[in-house]
Amino acid sequence: MGIALAEAALDSGHEVVVISGPVSLKYPPNAELFEVVSTEDLLHMCERVFPACDGIIGAAAPCDYRPEQISARKLQKNGEPLFIKLVETPDVIATLGASRLAHQWLVGFALETENHKNRAFDKLRSKKCDLMVLNGPAAMNSLHNSVDIVDHTGNVVASHTGAKNVVARGIVLEINRRLIHNSTPTHATRAC
Amino acid sequence: MGIALAEAALDSGHEVVVISGPVSLKYPPNAELFEVVSTEDLLHMCERVFPACDGIIGAAAPCDYRPEQISARKLQKNGEPLFIKLVETPDVIATLGASRLAHQWLVGFALETENHKNRAFDKLRSKKCDLMVLNGPAAMNSLHNSVDIVDHTGNVVASHTGAKNVVARGIVLEINRRLIHNSTPTHATRAC
């Protein structure tokens, strides 16, 4: 989905910066690419890059939790269960939302398995996003996606289903229409 | 490493069956490929395929543990740590070793971070392997590997360092020399 969004934003005249975890696919070469591994790395890179951007599309699905301890050596099986303590990672979009400048726009992604629209709207408000793109687990490792776009009123303002590049064009179209108010498309918008 | 071993075994005249988890790389088309996901699936497929094979190279690194419970819905962050209970998965090579036929050979892989040779030899004995290939975590996601091959005496009988296809040829050479006693190479040996 990140690749499709980068392509759609480039095609629409935006300048694009991608911050990505390790993936086996290639981003468009005319996007600027920063590679990260952990959720903490993702946040730090976003905090570095976002001040120079006009908006962000948060399509990454970073880990919500990390192990509290990481062993330097391989754990040997001993016949007993193993208990892993996981602690929450920082919320990248909420952190960026809390410090956003007046002219900056935020589009979040919510992947939900139940109470979809209520949760998406809750996330939009708590993370201070302008739009929330709601999708389900069927989007993962698939060439297709089906999304509802929720705005600040809590209403679904657009829905797109199909190949991810088609859905991405639909999302970028809504961003251009609803969030970008300058009259000329020459103003560079960077979508992270 | 599995791809390099499949290629080396094919080049050496073996008939090759590959049982693989999800990978982003391609196995040689003239190997027969069975795809699995979990460690349990891997074991079941090996138990189905191994009786018709002369030997097995256990180069896969299946998960040693699985979560005891899998949630049908997404877990929401609640500000608290999360404790995951993991239970041991079956040991695939040890299970096959326990039921091996007299003419069948087993080559295990041990990835160790400490007490390397003692642990490799312990694994060779407990899993009833003929040879144990010892490597380290640097082998993961790398085009290179460095291995020691331990035999039933506990001694390192060969060491190979370099590109994985070179190391794989070295491993197949040791198998051909030490474990395959028929005089003609036309006898089909399937390495899983």
Coordinates of C-alpha atoms in Angstrom, one line a residue:
Chain A
M1 CA 0.0 0.0 0.0
G2 CA 2.9 2.3 0.8
I3 CA 4.4 1.8 -2.7
A4 CA 1.0 2.4 -4.4
L5 CA 0.5 5.6 -2.3
A6 CA 4.0 6.8 -3.2
E7 CA 3.3 6.2 -6.9
A8 CA -0.1 7.9 -6.8
A9 CA 1.3 10.9 -4.9
L10 CA 4.2 11.3 -7.4
D11 CA 1.8 10.9 -10.3
S12 CA -0.3 13.7 -8.8
G13 CA 2.6 16.1 -8.7
H14 CA 3.7 15.7 -5.1
E15 CA 7.3 15.5 -3.9
V16 CA 7.4 12.2 -1.9
V17 CA 9.5 11.1 1.0
V18 CA 9.1 7.4 2.0
I19 CA 10.1 6.1 5.4
S20 CA 9.9 2.3 5.3
G21 CA 10.7 -0.7 7.3
P22 CA 12.4 -3.7 5.6
V23 CA 10.3 -4.8 2.7
S24 CA 11.1 -7.1 -0.3
L25 CA 9.5 -4.7 -2.8
K26 CA 10.9 -1.6 -4.5
Y27 CA 9.7 1.9 -4.0
P28 CA 9.6 4.3 -7.0
P29 CA 13.1 5.6 -7.6
N30 CA 11.9 9.3 -7.7
A31 CA 10.7 9.1 -4.1
E32 CA 13.3 9.9 -1.4
L33 CA 13.7 6.8 0.7
F34 CA 14.7 6.4 4.4
E35 CA 14.9 2.9 5.8
V36 CA 14.2 2.0 9.4
V37 CA 13.7 -1.2 11.4
S38 CA 12.0 -0.6 14.7
T39 CA 8.9 1.5 15.6
E40 CA 11.2 3.8 17.6
D41 CA 13.4 4.3 14.6
L42 CA 10.3 5.1 12.5
L43 CA 9.2 7.7 15.0
H44 CA 12.7 9.3 15.2
M45 CA 13.0 9.5 11.4
C46 CA 9.5 10.9 11.1
E47 CA 10.3 13.6 13.7
R48 CA 13.4 14.5 11.6
V49 CA 11.6 14.6 8.2
F50 CA 8.1 15.8 9.0
P51 CA 8.9 19.4 9.9
A52 CA 9.9 19.9 6.2
C53 CA 6.8 18.2 4.9
D54 CA 3.3 19.5 4.3
G55 CA 1.5 16.3 5.3
I56 CA 1.9 12.6 6.1
I57 CA 0.1 9.5 5.1
G58 CA 0.6 6.9 7.9
A59 CA 0.2 3.7 5.9
A60 CA 2.9 1.7 7.8
A61 CA 1.9 -0.9 10.3
P62 CA 4.7 -0.6 12.8
C63 CA 4.8 -3.1 15.7
D64 CA 2.5 -1.9 18.6
Y65 CA 4.7 -3.8 21.1
R66 CA 8.4 -4.7 21.6
P67 CA 10.0 -7.2 23.9
E68 CA 11.1 -5.6 27.1
Q69 CA 14.3 -7.6 27.1
I70 CA 16.3 -8.9 24.1
S71 CA 18.6 -11.8 24.8
A72 CA 22.1 -11.6 23.4
R73 CA 22.2 -15.4 23.1
K74 CA 19.9 -18.0 21.7
L75 CA 17.4 -19.4 24.2
Q76 CA 17.6 -23.2 24.4
K77 CA 14.4 -25.2 24.6
N78 CA 13.9 -26.7 28.0
G79 CA 10.5 -28.3 27.8
E80 CA 8.8 -25.5 29.6
P81 CA 6.6 -22.7 28.2
L82 CA 8.2 -19.3 27.6
F83 CA 6.7 -16.0 28.7
I84 CA 7.5 -12.9 26.8
K85 CA 6.8 -9.6 28.3
L86 CA 6.0 -7.0 25.6
V87 CA 5.8 -3.3 26.3
E88 CA 4.0 -0.7 24.1
T89 CA 6.0 1.2 21.5
P90 CA 5.3 4.9 20.9
D91 CA 2.4 5.8 18.7
V92 CA 4.0 7.4 15.7
I93 CA 1.0 9.2 14.2
A94 CA -0.3 10.4 17.6
T95 CA 3.1 11.8 18.4
L96 CA 3.3 13.7 15.1
G97 CA -0.3 14.8 15.5
A98 CA 0.4 16.3 18.9
S99 CA 3.1 18.6 17.4
R100 CA 1.7 19.2 14.0
L101 CA 1.9 22.8 12.6
A102 CA -1.3 24.6 11.4
H103 CA -0.6 24.0 7.7
Q104 CA 0.3 20.3 8.0
W105 CA -2.2 17.5 7.3
L106 CA -2.2 14.0 8.7
V107 CA -3.9 11.0 7.2
G108 CA -3.9 7.9 9.4
F109 CA -4.6 4.2 8.6
A110 CA -6.7 2.1 11.0
L111 CA -6.7 -1.7 10.6
E112 CA -9.6 -3.0 12.6
T113 CA -11.3 -6.4 13.0
E114 CA -14.4 -5.1 14.9
N115 CA -16.4 -1.9 15.6
H116 CA -14.5 -0.6 12.5
K117 CA -16.0 2.9 12.1
N118 CA -16.2 3.8 15.7
R119 CA -12.6 2.8 16.3
A120 CA -11.4 4.6 13.2
F121 CA -13.2 7.8 14.3
D122 CA -11.8 7.5 17.9
K123 CA -8.3 7.1 16.4
L124 CA -8.8 10.1 14.1
R125 CA -9.6 12.3 17.1
S126 CA -7.0 11.0 19.5
K127 CA -4.3 11.2 16.9
K128 CA -5.4 14.5 15.6
C129 CA -5.7 13.3 12.0
D130 CA -7.7 15.0 9.2
L131 CA -8.7 11.7 7.6
M132 CA -8.6 8.1 8.7
V133 CA -8.4 5.3 6.1
L134 CA -10.1 2.3 7.5
N135 CA -9.2 -1.2 6.2
G136 CA -9.1 -4.8 7.4
P137 CA -6.6 -7.6 7.8
A138 CA -7.4 -8.8 4.3
A139 CA -5.3 -5.9 3.0
M140 CA -2.1 -7.5 4.3
N141 CA 0.1 -9.3 1.8
S142 CA -2.6 -8.7 -0.9
L143 CA -2.5 -6.8 -4.1
H144 CA -6.1 -5.6 -3.3
N145 CA -7.6 -3.4 -0.6
S146 CA -11.0 -2.1 0.4
V147 CA -11.1 1.1 2.3
D148 CA -13.5 3.6 3.9
I149 CA -12.2 7.1 4.4
V150 CA -13.6 8.8 7.5
D151 CA -13.3 12.6 8.1
H152 CA -13.5 14.8 11.2
T153 CA -17.3 14.5 11.3
G154 CA -17.1 10.7 11.8
N155 CA -18.7 10.1 8.4
V156 CA -17.4 7.9 5.6
V157 CA -16.7 10.4 2.9
A158 CA -15.3 8.0 0.3
S159 CA -14.9 4.2 -0.2
H160 CA -12.5 2.5 -2.6
T161 CA -12.2 -1.2 -3.5
G162 CA -9.8 -2.8 -6.0
A163 CA -6.1 -3.1 -6.8
K164 CA -4.0 -1.2 -4.3
N165 CA -2.8 1.3 -7.0
V166 CA -6.4 2.2 -7.8
V167 CA -7.3 2.5 -4.1
A168 CA -4.1 4.7 -3.6
R169 CA -5.2 7.0 -6.4
G170 CA -8.6 7.4 -4.7
I171 CA -6.9 8.2 -1.4
V172 CA -4.6 10.8 -2.9
L173 CA -7.5 12.3 -4.8
E174 CA -9.4 12.8 -1.5
I175 CA -6.3 14.4 0.1
N176 CA -5.8 16.8 -2.9
R177 CA -9.5 17.7 -2.7
R178 CA -10.0 18.1 1.0
L179 CA -6.7 18.9 2.6
I180 CA -4.6 20.9 0.1
H181 CA -6.0 24.4 -0.3
N182 CA -3.3 26.2 -2.4
S183 CA -4.5 26.8 -5.9
T184 CA -1.4 25.8 -7.8
P185 CA -0.2 22.2 -7.8
T186 CA 3.4 23.4 -7.9
H187 CA 3.6 23.8 -4.2
A188 CA 5.5 20.7 -3.1
T189 CA 3.7 18.4 -0.8
R190 CA 5.7 15.6 0.8
A191 CA 3.9 12.6 1.9
C192 CA 5.8 10.3 4.3
Chain B
M1 CA 20.9 -21.8 2.4
G2 CA 18.0 -24.1 1.4
I3 CA 18.1 -22.8 -2.1
A4 CA 21.9 -23.3 -2.4
L5 CA 21.6 -26.8 -1.0
A6 CA 18.8 -27.7 -3.4
E7 CA 20.9 -26.5 -6.3
A8 CA 24.1 -28.2 -5.1
A9 CA 22.2 -31.5 -4.6
L10 CA 20.6 -31.3 -8.1
D11 CA 24.0 -30.5 -9.6
S12 CA 25.4 -33.5 -7.9
G13 CA 22.7 -35.8 -9.5
H14 CA 20.2 -36.1 -6.6
E15 CA 16.5 -35.9 -7.0
V16 CA 15.4 -33.1 -4.7
V17 CA 12.2 -32.4 -2.7
V18 CA 12.1 -29.0 -1.0
I19 CA 9.7 -28.4 1.9
S20 CA 9.8 -24.7 2.6
G21 CA 8.1 -22.0 4.7
P22 CA 7.1 -18.7 3.0
V23 CA 10.2 -17.1 1.4
S24 CA 10.6 -14.3 -1.1
L25 CA 13.3 -16.2 -3.1
K26 CA 12.8 -18.9 -5.8
Y27 CA 13.8 -22.5 -5.5
P28 CA 15.2 -24.3 -8.6
P29 CA 12.3 -25.3 -10.8
N30 CA 13.6 -28.9 -11.1
A31 CA 13.2 -29.5 -7.4
E32 CA 9.8 -30.6 -6.2
L33 CA 8.4 -28.0 -3.9
F34 CA 6.0 -28.3 -1.0
E35 CA 5.1 -25.1 0.8
V36 CA 4.2 -24.9 4.5
V37 CA 3.7 -22.2 7.2
S38 CA 3.9 -23.5 10.7
T39 CA 6.4 -25.8 12.4
E40 CA 3.6 -28.3 12.8
D41 CA 2.8 -28.2 9.0
L42 CA 6.5 -28.7 8.3
L43 CA 6.6 -31.8 10.5
H44 CA 3.5 -33.2 8.9
M45 CA 4.8 -32.7 5.4
C46 CA 8.2 -34.2 6.3
E47 CA 6.4 -37.2 7.8
R48 CA 4.5 -37.6 4.5
V49 CA 7.5 -37.1 2.2
F50 CA 10.5 -38.6 4.1
P51 CA 9.5 -42.3 3.8
A52 CA 10.1 -42.1 0.1
C53 CA 13.5 -40.3 0.5
D54 CA 16.9 -41.6 1.2
G55 CA 18.0 -38.7 3.4
I56 CA 17.1 -35.2 4.6
I57 CA 19.1 -32.0 5.1
G58 CA 17.4 -30.1 7.8
A59 CA 18.4 -26.5 6.9
A60 CA 15.1 -24.8 7.8
A61 CA 15.0 -22.8 11.0
P62 CA 11.4 -23.4 12.0
C63 CA 10.0 -21.6 15.1
D64 CA 10.9 -23.3 18.3
Y65 CA 7.8 -21.9 20.0
R66 CA 4.2 -20.9 19.1
P67 CA 1.7 -18.8 21.0
E68 CA -0.5 -21.0 23.1
Q69 CA -3.6 -18.8 22.1
I70 CA -4.2 -16.9 18.9
S71 CA -6.7 -14.1 19.1
A72 CA -9.3 -13.9 16.4
R73 CA -9.5 -10.1 16.8
K74 CA -6.9 -7.4 16.9
L75 CA -5.6 -6.7 20.5
Q76 CA -6.0 -3.0 21.3
K77 CA -3.3 -1.1 23.1
N78 CA -4.3 -0.3 26.7
G79 CA -1.2 1.2 28.2
E80 CA -0.2 -2.0 29.9
P81 CA 2.4 -4.6 29.1
L82 CA 1.3 -7.7 27.3
F83 CA 2.4 -11.2 28.3
I84 CA 2.6 -13.8 25.6
K85 CA 2.7 -17.5 26.6
L86 CA 4.7 -19.5 24.1
V87 CA 4.7 -23.3 24.1
E88 CA 7.3 -25.5 22.4
T89 CA 6.7 -26.7 18.9
P90 CA 7.7 -30.3 17.9
D91 CA 11.3 -30.9 17.0
V92 CA 11.1 -31.9 13.3
I93 CA 14.5 -33.5 12.9
A94 CA 14.4 -35.3 16.2
T95 CA 11.0 -36.7 15.3
L96 CA 12.2 -37.9 11.9
G97 CA 15.4 -39.2 13.5
A98 CA 13.4 -41.3 16.0
S99 CA 11.6 -43.1 13.1
R100 CA 14.4 -43.2 10.5
L101 CA 14.9 -46.4 8.5
A102 CA 18.3 -48.1 8.4
H103 CA 19.2 -46.8 5.0
Q104 CA 18.1 -43.2 5.6
W105 CA 20.6 -40.5 6.5
L106 CA 19.9 -37.2 8.4
V107 CA 21.9 -34.1 8.3
G108 CA 20.9 -31.5 10.9
F109 CA 21.7 -27.8 11.2
A110 CA 22.6 -26.2 14.5
L111 CA 22.6 -22.4 14.9
E112 CA 24.3 -21.6 18.1
T113 CA 25.6 -18.5 19.9
E114 CA 27.7 -20.2 22.6
N115 CA 29.3 -23.6 23.4
H116 CA 28.9 -24.2 19.7
K117 CA 30.6 -27.6 19.2
N118 CA 29.3 -29.2 22.4
R119 CA 25.8 -28.2 21.6
A120 CA 26.0 -29.3 18.0
F121 CA 27.3 -32.7 19.1
D122 CA 24.5 -33.0 21.8
K123 CA 22.0 -32.2 19.0
L124 CA 23.5 -34.8 16.6
R125 CA 23.1 -37.5 19.3
S126 CA 19.7 -36.5 20.6
K127 CA 18.2 -36.1 17.1
K128 CA 20.0 -39.2 15.7
C129 CA 21.7 -37.3 12.9
D130 CA 24.7 -38.5 10.9
L131 CA 26.2 -35.1 10.5
M132 CA 25.4 -31.8 12.1
V133 CA 26.2 -28.5 10.3
L134 CA 27.1 -25.8 12.8
N135 CA 26.6 -22.2 11.9
G136 CA 26.0 -18.9 13.7
P137 CA 23.4 -16.1 13.5
A138 CA 25.5 -14.2 10.9
A139 CA 24.2 -16.8 8.4
M140 CA 20.7 -15.3 8.5
N141 CA 19.7 -13.0 5.7
S142 CA 23.2 -13.2 4.3
L143 CA 24.6 -14.5 1.0
H144 CA 27.6 -16.0 3.0
N145 CA 28.0 -18.6 5.6
S146 CA 30.7 -20.2 7.7
V147 CA 30.0 -23.8 8.8
D148 CA 31.7 -26.6 10.7
I149 CA 30.5 -30.1 10.0
V150 CA 30.5 -32.4 13.0
D151 CA 30.2 -36.2 12.7
H152 CA 29.2 -39.0 15.1
T153 CA 32.6 -38.9 16.8
G154 CA 32.0 -35.2 17.8
N155 CA 34.9 -34.1 15.7
V156 CA 34.7 -31.3 13.1
V157 CA 35.3 -33.3 9.8
A158 CA 35.1 -30.3 7.5
S159 CA 34.7 -26.5 7.5
H160 CA 33.5 -24.3 4.8
T161 CA 33.4 -20.5 4.5
G162 CA 32.2 -18.3 1.6
A163 CA 29.2 -17.7 -0.6
K164 CA 26.3 -20.0 0.4
N165 CA 26.4 -21.8 -2.9
V166 CA 30.0 -22.7 -2.3
V167 CA 29.3 -23.8 1.2
A168 CA 26.4 -25.8 0.0
R169 CA 28.5 -27.7 -2.5
G170 CA 30.9 -28.5 0.3
I171 CA 28.1 -29.9 2.5
V172 CA 26.7 -32.0 -0.4
L173 CA 30.2 -33.3 -1.1
E174 CA 30.5 -34.5 2.5
I175 CA 27.1 -36.2 2.3
N176 CA 28.0 -37.9 -0.9
R177 CA 31.4 -39.1 0.5
R178 CA 30.3 -40.1 4.0
L179 CA 26.6 -41.1 3.9
I180 CA 25.9 -42.5 0.4
H181 CA 27.4 -45.9 0.0
N182 CA 25.9 -47.2 -3.3
S183 CA 28.5 -47.2 -6.1
T184 CA 26.4 -45.8 -8.9
P185 CA 25.2 -42.2 -8.7
T186 CA 22.0 -43.2 -10.6
H187 CA 20.3 -44.2 -7.3
A188 CA 18.0 -41.3 -6.6
T189 CA 18.5 -39.6 -3.3
R190 CA 15.9 -37.1 -2.3
A191 CA 17.1 -34.4 0.1
C192 CA 14.3 -32.6 1.8

